[in-house]
Coordinates of C-alpha atoms and ligand atoms in Angstrom, one line a residue:
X103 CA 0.0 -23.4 24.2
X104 CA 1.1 -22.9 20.3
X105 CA 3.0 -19.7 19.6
X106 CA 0.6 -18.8 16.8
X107 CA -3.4 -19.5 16.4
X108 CA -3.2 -20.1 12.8
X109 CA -6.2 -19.4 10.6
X110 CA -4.6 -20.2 7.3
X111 CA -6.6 -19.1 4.3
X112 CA -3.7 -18.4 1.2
X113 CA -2.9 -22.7 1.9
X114 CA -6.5 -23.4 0.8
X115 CA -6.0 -21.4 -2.8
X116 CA -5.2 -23.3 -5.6
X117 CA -1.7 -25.6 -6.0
X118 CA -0.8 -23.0 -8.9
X119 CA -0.8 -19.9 -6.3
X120 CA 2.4 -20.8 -4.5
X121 CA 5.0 -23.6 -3.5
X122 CA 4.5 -25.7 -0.4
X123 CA 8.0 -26.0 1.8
X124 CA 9.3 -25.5 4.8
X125 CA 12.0 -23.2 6.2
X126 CA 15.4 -24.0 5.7
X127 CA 17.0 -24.3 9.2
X128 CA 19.8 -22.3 10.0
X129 CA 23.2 -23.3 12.3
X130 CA 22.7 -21.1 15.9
X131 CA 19.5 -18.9 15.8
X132 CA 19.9 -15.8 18.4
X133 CA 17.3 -13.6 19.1
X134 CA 17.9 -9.9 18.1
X135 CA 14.5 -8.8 19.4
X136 CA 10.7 -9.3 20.0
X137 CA 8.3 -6.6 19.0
X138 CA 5.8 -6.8 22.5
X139 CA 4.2 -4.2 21.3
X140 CA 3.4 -5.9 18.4
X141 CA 2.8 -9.2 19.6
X142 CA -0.1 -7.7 22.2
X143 CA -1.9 -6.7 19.5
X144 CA -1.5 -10.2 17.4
X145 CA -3.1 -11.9 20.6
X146 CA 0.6 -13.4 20.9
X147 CA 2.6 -14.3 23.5
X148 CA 5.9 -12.3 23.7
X149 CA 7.4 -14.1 25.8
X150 CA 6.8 -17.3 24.4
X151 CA 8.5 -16.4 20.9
X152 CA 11.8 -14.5 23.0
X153 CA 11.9 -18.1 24.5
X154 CA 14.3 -20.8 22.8
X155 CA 11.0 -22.5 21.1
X156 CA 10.1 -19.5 20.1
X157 CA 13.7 -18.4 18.4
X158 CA 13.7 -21.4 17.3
X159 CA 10.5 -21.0 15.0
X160 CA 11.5 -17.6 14.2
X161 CA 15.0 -18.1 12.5
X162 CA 12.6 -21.6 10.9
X163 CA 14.5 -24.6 12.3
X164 CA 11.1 -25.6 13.9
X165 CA 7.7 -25.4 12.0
X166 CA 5.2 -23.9 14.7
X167 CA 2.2 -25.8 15.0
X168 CA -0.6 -24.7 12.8
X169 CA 1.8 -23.5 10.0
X170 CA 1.2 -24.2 6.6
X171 CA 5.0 -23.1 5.4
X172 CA 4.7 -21.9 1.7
X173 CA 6.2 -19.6 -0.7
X174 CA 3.9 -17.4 -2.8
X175 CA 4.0 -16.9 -6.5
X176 CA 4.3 -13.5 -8.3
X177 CA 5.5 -11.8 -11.1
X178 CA 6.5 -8.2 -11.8
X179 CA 7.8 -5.3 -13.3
X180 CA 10.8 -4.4 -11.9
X181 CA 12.5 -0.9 -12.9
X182 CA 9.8 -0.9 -15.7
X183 CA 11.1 -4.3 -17.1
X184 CA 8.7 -7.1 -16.9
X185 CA 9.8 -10.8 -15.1
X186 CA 6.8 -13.3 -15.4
X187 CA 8.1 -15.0 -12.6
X188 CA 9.2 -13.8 -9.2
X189 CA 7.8 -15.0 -6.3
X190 CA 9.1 -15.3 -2.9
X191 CA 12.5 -16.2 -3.1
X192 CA 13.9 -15.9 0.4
X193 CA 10.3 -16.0 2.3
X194 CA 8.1 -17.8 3.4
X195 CA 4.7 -17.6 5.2
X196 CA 3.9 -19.7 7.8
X197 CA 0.0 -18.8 7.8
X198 CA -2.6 -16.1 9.4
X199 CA -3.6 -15.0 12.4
X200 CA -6.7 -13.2 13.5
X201 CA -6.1 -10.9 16.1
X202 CA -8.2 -9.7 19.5
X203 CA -8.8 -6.6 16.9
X204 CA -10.2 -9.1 14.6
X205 CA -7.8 -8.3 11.6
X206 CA -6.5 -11.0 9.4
X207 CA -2.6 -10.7 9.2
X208 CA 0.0 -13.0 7.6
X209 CA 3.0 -14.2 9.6
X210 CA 6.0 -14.4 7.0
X211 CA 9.9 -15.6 7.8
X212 CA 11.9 -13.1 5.4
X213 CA 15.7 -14.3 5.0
X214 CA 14.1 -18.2 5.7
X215 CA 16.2 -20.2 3.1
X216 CA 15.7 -20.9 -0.8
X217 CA 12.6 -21.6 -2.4
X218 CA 11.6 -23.1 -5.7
X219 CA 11.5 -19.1 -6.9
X220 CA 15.0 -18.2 -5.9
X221 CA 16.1 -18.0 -9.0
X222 CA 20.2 -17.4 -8.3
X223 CA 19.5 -16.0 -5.2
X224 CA 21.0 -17.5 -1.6
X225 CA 17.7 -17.5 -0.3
X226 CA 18.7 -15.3 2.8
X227 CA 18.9 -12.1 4.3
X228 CA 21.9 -10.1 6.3
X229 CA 21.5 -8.5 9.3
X230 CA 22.1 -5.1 8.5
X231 CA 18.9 -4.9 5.9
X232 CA 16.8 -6.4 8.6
X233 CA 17.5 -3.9 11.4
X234 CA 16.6 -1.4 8.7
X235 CA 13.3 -2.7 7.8
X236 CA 12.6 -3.6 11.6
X237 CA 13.3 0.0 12.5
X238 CA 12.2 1.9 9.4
X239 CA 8.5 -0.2 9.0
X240 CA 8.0 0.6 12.8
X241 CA 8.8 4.1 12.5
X242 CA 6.1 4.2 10.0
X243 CA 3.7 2.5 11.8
X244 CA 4.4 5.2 14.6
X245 CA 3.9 7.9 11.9
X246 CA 0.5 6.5 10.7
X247 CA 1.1 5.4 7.9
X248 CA 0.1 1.8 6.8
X249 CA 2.5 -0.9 6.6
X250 CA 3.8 -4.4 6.9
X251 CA 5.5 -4.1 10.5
X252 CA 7.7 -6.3 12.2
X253 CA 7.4 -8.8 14.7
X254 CA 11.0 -10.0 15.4
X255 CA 14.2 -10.9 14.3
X256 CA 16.9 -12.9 14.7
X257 CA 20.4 -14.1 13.6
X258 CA 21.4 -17.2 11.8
X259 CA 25.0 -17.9 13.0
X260 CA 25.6 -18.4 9.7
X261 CA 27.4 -15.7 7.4
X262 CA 25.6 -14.7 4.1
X263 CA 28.1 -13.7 1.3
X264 CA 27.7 -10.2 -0.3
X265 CA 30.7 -8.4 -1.2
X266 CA 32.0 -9.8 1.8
X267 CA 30.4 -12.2 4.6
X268 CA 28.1 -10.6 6.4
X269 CA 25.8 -11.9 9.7
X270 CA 23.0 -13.7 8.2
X271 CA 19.5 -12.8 9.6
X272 CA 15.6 -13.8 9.6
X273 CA 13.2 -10.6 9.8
X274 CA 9.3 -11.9 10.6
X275 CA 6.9 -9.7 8.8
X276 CA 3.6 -9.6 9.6
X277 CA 1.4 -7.6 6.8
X278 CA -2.2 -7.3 6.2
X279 CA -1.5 -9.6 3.8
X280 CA 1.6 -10.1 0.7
X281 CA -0.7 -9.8 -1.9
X282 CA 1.0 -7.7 -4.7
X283 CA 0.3 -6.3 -8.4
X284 CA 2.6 -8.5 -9.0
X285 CA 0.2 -11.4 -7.8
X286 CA -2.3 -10.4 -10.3
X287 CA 0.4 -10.0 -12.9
X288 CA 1.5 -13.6 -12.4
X289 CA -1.5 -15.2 -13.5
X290 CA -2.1 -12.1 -16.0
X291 CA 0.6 -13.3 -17.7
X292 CA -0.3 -16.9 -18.0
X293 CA -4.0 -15.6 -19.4
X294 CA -5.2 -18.0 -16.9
X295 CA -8.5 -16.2 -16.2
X296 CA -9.6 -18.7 -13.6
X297 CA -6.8 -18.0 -10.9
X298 CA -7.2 -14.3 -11.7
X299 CA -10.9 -14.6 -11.0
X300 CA -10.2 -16.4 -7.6
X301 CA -7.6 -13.8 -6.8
X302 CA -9.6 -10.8 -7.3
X303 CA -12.6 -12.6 -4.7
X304 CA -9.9 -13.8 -1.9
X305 CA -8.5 -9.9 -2.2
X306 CA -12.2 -8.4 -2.0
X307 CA -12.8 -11.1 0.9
X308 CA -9.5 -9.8 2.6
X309 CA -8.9 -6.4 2.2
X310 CA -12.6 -4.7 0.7
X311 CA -15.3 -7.2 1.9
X312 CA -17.7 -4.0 1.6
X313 CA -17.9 -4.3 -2.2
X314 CA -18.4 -7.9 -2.1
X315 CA -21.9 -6.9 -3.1
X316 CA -21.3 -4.4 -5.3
X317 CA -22.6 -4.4 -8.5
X318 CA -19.6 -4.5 -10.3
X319 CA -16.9 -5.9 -7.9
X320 CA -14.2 -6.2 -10.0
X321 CA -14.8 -2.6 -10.8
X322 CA -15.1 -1.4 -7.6
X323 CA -12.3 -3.4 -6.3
X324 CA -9.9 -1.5 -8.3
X325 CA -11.3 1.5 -7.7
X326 CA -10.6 0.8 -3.7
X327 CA -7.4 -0.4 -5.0
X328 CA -6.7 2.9 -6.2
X329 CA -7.9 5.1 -3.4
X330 CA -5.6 3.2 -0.8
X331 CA -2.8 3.2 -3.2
X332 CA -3.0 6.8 -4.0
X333 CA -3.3 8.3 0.0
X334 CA -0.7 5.9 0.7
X335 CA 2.4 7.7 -1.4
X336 CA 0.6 11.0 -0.4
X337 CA 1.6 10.4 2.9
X338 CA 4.9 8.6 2.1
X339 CA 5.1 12.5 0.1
X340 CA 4.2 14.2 3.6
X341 CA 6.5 13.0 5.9
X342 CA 9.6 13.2 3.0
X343 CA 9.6 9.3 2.4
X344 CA 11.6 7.5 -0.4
X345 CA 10.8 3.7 -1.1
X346 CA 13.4 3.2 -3.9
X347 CA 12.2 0.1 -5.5
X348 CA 8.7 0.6 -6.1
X349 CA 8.6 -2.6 -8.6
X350 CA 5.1 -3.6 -9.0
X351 CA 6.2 -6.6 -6.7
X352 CA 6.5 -4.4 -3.9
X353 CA 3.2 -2.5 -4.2
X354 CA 0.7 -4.4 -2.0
X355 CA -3.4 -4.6 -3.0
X356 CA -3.8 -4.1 0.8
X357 CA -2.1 -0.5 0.6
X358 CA 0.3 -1.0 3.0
X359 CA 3.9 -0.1 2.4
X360 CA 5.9 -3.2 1.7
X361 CA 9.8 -4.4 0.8
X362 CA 11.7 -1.7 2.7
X363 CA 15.3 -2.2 0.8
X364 CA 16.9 0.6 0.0
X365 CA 14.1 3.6 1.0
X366 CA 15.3 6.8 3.3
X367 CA 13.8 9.7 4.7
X368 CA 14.9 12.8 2.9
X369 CA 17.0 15.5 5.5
X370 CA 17.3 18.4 3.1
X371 CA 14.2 19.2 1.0
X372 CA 15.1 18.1 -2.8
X373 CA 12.0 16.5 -4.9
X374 CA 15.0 14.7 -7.0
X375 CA 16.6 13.0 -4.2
X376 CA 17.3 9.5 -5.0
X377 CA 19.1 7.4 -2.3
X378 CA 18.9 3.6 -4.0
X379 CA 22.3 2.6 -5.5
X380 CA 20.7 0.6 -8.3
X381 CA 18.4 3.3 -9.5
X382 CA 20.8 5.0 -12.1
X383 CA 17.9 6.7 -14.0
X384 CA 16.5 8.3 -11.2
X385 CA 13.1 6.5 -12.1
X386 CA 11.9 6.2 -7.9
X387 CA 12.9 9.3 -6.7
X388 CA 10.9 11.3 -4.3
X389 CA 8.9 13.5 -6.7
X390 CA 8.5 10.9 -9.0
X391 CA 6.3 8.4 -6.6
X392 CA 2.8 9.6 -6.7
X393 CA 2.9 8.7 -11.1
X394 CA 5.2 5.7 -10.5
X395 CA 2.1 3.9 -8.2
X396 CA 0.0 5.2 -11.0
X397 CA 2.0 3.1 -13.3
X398 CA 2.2 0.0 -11.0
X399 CA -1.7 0.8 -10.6
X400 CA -2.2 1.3 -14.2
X401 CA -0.5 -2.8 -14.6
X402 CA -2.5 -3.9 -11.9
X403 CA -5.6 -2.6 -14.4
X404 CA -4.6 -4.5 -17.1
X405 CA -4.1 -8.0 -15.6
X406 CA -8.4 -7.3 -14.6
X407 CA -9.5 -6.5 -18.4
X408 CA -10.7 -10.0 -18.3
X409 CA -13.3 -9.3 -15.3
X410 CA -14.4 -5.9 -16.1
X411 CA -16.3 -6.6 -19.2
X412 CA -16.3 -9.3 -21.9
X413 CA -15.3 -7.0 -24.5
X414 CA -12.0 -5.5 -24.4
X415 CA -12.9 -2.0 -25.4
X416 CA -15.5 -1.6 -22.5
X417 CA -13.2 -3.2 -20.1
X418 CA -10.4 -0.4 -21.0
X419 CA -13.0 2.3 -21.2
X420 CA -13.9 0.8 -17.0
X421 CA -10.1 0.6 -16.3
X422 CA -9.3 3.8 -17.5
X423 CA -12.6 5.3 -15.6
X424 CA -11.3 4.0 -12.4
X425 CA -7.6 4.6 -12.8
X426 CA -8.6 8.4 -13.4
X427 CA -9.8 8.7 -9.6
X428 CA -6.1 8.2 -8.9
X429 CA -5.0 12.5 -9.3
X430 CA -8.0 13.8 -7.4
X431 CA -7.6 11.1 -4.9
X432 CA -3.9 11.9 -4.5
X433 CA -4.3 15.2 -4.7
X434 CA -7.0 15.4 -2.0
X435 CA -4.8 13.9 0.7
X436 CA -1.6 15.8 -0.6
X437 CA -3.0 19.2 -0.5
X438 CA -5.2 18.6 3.4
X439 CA -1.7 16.8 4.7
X440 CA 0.2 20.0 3.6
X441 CA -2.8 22.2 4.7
X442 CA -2.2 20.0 8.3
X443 CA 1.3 20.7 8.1
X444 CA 1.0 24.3 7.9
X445 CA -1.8 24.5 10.8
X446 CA -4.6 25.5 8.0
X447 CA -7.8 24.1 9.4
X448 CA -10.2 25.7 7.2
X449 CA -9.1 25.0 3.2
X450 CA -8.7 28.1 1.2
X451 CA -7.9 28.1 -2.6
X452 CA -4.7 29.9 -2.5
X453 CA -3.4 27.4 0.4
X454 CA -1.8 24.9 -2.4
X455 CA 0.2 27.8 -3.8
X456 CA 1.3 28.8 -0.4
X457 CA 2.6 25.5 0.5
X458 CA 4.5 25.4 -2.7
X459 CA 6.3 28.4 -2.8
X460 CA 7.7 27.2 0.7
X461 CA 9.2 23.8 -0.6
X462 CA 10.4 26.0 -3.1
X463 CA 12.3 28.1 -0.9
X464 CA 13.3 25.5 1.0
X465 CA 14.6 23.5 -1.6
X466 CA 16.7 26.6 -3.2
X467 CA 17.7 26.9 0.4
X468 CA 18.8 23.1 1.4
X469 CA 16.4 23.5 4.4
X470 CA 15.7 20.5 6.2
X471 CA 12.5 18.7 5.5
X472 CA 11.1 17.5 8.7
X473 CA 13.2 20.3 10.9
X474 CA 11.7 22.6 8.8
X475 CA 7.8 21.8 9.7
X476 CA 8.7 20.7 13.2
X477 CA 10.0 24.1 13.8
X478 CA 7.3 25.9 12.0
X479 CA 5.2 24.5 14.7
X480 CA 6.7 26.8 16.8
X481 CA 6.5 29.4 14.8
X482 CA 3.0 28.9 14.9
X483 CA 2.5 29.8 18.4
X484 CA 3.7 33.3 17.7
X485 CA 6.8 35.1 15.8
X486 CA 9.4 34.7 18.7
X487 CA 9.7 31.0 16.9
X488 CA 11.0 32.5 13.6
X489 CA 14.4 32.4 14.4
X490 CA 14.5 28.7 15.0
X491 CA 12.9 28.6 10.9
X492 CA 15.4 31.1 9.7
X493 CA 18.2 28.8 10.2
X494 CA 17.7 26.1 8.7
X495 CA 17.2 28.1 5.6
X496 CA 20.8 29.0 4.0
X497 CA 19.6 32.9 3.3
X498 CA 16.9 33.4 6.2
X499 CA 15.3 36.4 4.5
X500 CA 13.9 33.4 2.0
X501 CA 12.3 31.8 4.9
X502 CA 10.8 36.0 6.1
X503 CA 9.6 36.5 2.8
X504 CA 7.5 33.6 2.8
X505 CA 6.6 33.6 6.8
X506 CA 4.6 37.0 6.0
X507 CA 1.9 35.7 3.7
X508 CA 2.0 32.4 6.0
X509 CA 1.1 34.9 8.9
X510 CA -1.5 36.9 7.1
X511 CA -3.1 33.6 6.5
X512 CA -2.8 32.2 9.6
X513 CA -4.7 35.0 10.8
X514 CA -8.0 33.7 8.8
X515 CA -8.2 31.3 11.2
X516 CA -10.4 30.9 14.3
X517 CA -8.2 28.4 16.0
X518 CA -5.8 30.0 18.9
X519 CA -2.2 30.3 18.5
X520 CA -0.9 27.6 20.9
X521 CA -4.0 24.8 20.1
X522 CA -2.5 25.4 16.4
X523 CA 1.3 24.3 17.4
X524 CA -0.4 21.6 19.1
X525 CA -2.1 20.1 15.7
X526 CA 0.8 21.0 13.7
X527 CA 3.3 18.8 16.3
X528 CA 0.8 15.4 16.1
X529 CA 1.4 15.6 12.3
X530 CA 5.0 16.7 11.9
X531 CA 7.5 14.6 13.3
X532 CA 10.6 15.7 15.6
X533 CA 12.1 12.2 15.1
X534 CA 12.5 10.1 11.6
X535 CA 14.9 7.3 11.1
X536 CA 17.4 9.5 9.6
X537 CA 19.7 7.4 7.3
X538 CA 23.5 8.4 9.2
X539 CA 21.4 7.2 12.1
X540 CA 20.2 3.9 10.8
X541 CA 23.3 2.9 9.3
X542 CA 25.1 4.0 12.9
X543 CA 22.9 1.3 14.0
X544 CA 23.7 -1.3 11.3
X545 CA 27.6 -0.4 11.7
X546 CA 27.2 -1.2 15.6
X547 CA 25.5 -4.1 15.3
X548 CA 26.9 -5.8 12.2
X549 CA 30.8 -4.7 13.2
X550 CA 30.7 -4.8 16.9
X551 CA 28.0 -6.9 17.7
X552 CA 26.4 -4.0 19.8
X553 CA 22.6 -3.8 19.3
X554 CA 22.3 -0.7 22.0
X555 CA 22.2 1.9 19.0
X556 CA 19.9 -0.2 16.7
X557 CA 17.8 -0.2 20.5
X558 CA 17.8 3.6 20.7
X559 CA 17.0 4.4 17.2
X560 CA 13.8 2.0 17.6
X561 CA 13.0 3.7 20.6
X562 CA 13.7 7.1 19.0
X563 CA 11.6 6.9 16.2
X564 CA 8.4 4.5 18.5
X565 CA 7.5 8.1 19.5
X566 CA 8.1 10.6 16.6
X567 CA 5.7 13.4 17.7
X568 CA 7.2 14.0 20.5
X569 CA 10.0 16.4 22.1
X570 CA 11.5 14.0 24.3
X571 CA 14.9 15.5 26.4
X572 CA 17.8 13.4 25.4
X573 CA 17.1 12.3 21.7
X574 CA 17.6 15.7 20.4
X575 CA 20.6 13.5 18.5
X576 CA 17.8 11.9 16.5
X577 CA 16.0 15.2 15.5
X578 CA 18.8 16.7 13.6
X579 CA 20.3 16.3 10.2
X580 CA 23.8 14.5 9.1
X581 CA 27.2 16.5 9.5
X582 CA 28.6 16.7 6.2
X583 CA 31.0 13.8 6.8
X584 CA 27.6 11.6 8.4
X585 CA 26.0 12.0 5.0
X586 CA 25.0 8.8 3.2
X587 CA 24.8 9.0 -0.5
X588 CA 23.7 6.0 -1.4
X589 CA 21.4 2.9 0.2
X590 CA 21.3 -0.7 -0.9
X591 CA 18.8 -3.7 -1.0
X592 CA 21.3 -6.0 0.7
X593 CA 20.0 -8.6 -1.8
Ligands
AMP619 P1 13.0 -7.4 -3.8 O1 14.0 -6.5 -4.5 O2 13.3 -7.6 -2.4 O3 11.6 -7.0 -4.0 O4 13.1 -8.9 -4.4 C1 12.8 -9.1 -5.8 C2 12.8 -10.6 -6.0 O5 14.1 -11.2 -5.7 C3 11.8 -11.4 -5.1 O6 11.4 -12.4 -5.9 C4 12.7 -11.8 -4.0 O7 12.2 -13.0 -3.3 C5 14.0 -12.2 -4.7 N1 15.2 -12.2 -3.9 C6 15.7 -11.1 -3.3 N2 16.8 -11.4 -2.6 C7 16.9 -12.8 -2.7 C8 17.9 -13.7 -2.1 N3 18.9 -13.4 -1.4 N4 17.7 -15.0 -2.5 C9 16.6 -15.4 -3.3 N5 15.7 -14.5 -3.8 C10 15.9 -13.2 -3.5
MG620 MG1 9.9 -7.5 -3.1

């Protein structure tokens, strides 16, 4: 039987949409892991792919059967600065599967060799960057919050060369699919109308056939476009996510989260914290995400002017109309995941305010983010669990000064004490992938060869709403000297 029951649909676009090519082969593939999980829900065979056929397809040295190996084009802005041509330069996707839940999903080798869109790059990937987006993506996907995930990876036996050699390593990423803003921007910026016009109907076909019939699709497609975009950094906001490179490449039309280089969770609450290395100006830190995607969005508006109306003026004046539903939508799914987080079930107008002066106090008191609203669960289910808030805070009496009017409020509501801790645990996590915990991971693997902690961590962080006994390790913040500053793409 083949590994994969391709569907291919991207092959069939236009020559001009990507670059046919296989996989570049690499010297000893190894298999680092199979996502079962994963691979049930694809209709795959797990076993099959942890076989030597299978690793062999994974790292690309064989070309499964159905596979249409290509390399997609795209463009983008990149720290605000505009490359017309980008495209997959270390990736390539060997086609689509439809899966027993009937959902379309690309099957893409990340780390698979050079392309014709390398540009200078090596065309490969190092294992320590892989395990992060293996274990970070699935620690999303456990959180509920939409992303690419991933389905395996493996080693090369080759070294890549950073600043020093490094394991090399293929990740396989499976996303809804890897269209980007930057997709639209490619053929955008060659005014070639056509490709954007058969872009825009593959993307409502994929990802909104619902306003296929609409009366303005092209209208309405942005508008969708907008909607997942905006509830998709609200939650990234809610469980104390940082992307770091939110290029217009790397926001998908899907609304997935894509390209996880150098993102972190946050441990103390700080809406300035900025892990990437190579963002000096600060421009993708945390508090600044919700009106970056507005930017990317506000790009991906612009490359459609040419479908929205044959006039320019009444294409901006549609643009602008459906780029406007960005606050309210973002602001709808911030404020009722906050109202979640606190155990408010029945919205009140003074619950925003209420939520804010908390972060506030938490940031003037380096509380921990998710500690902070796992522990208020318990505090939920009556005062005896204020001592466990208190101390995260650095002066407790600004954690009592807040818990008052949280109580008084709590007390509008019909909902019983312990059913409230309940719906306050399924939406704030014990267990993130805490950066000193990932890059434990990456150190073990990368220096020792020892995959055990990168095996943990996944496991950890597979089950994030629970309390489970022995991974209390993974609940709790860095010890000053376990604190890492700064994260890199591994590019
Ligand atoms: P990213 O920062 O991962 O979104 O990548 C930005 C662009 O650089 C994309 O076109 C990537 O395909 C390309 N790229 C990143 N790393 C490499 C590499 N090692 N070799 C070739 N292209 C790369
Ligand atoms: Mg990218």
């Amino acid at each position: 039987m083949a590994l994969f029951a391709f569907d291919n649909s991207y092959a069939r676009l236009p020559d001009r949409f990507y670059a046919k090519l296989p996989p570049t082969p690499v010297a000893a593939p190894g298999l680092v892991r199979v996502n079962t999980a994963l691979a049930a829900t694809l209709g795959l065979d797990a076993a099959a792919l942890a076989a030597p056929d299978g690793v062999a397809a994974l790292a690309g040295n064989v070309v499964p059967e159905g596979a249409e190996p290509l390399a997609q084009a795209y463009a983008g802005h990149q720290f605000g600065g505009f490359s017309p041509q980008l495209g997959d330069g270390r990736a390539i996707l060997l086609g689509e599967v439809v899966g027993p839940d009937g959902l379309r999903r690309d099957i893409q080798l990340k780390g698979s060799g050079r392309t014709p869109y390398s540009r200078g790059g090596d065309g490969r990937a190092a294992l320590g960057p892989v395990l992060r987006e293996y274990v970070i993506s699935e620690a999303m996907f456990a959180l509920g919050i939409p992303t690419t995930r991933s389905l395996a990876a493996v080693t090369t036996g080759q070294p890549v060369y950073r600043e020093t050699p490094l394991p090399g390593a293929v990740l396989t990423r499976v996303a809804a699919s890897h269209l980007r803003v930057g997709t639209f921007q490619f053929f955008a910026a060659r005014q070639d109308v056509d490709a954007l016009r058969t872009l825009a109907d593959y993307a409502i076909a994929r990802h909104y056939p619902d306003i296929a019939q609409a009366e303005e699709p092209y209208r309405a497609f942005l508008g969708a476009v907008v909607g997942r975009q905006a509830r998709l950094v609200a939650q990234w906001m809610l469980v104390g996510f940082i992307h770091g490179v939110m290029n217009t490449d790397n926001c998908t039309i899907s609304g997935e989260t894509i390209d996880y280089g150098p993102c972190a969770f946050m441990d103390a609450y700080d809406p300035n914290t900025v892990f990437s290395s190579i963002d000096h100006g600060g421009r993708y830190a945390y508090a600044n995400q919700p009106g970056i995607v507005h930017w990317n969005l506000t790009r991906l508006a612009e490359t459609l002017l040419p479908l929205l109306a044959e006039a320019s003026e009444p294409a901006i004046e549609i643009a602008k109309a459906e780029l406007a539903g960005f606050a309210p939508a973002f602001e709808d799914a911030w404020h009722a995941g906050l109202r979640r987080k606190l155990g408010l079930a029945q919205p009140r107008e003074a619950d925003l305010a209420l939520a804010e002066d908390l972060l506030a106090r938490m940031q003037a008191n380096a509380a921990d983010f998710t500690l902070t609203f796992r522990a208020l669960c318990g505090a939920a289910a009556g005062p005896e669990g204020d001592a466990a808030v208190r101390a995260l805070f650095a002066d407790g009496a600004a954690y009592d000064g807040w818990a008052g009017a949280w109580r008084a409020r709590l007390a509008e509501e019909a909902t019983a004490p312990a059913a409230r801790a309940a719906a306050m645990q399924a939406v704030n996590p014990a267990i993130i992938p805490r950066n000193h915990r990932m890059e434990a991971a990456i150190v073990a693997a990368v220096e020792h060869g020892d995959l055990s902690v990168f095996e943990a961590l996944l496991d950890a962080v597979a089950r994030p709403f629970e309390d489970r006994p022995g991974l209390e390790r993974f609940t709790l913040p860095p010890e000053p000297e376990e604190r890492v500053l700064a994260t890199f793409c591994g590019t």
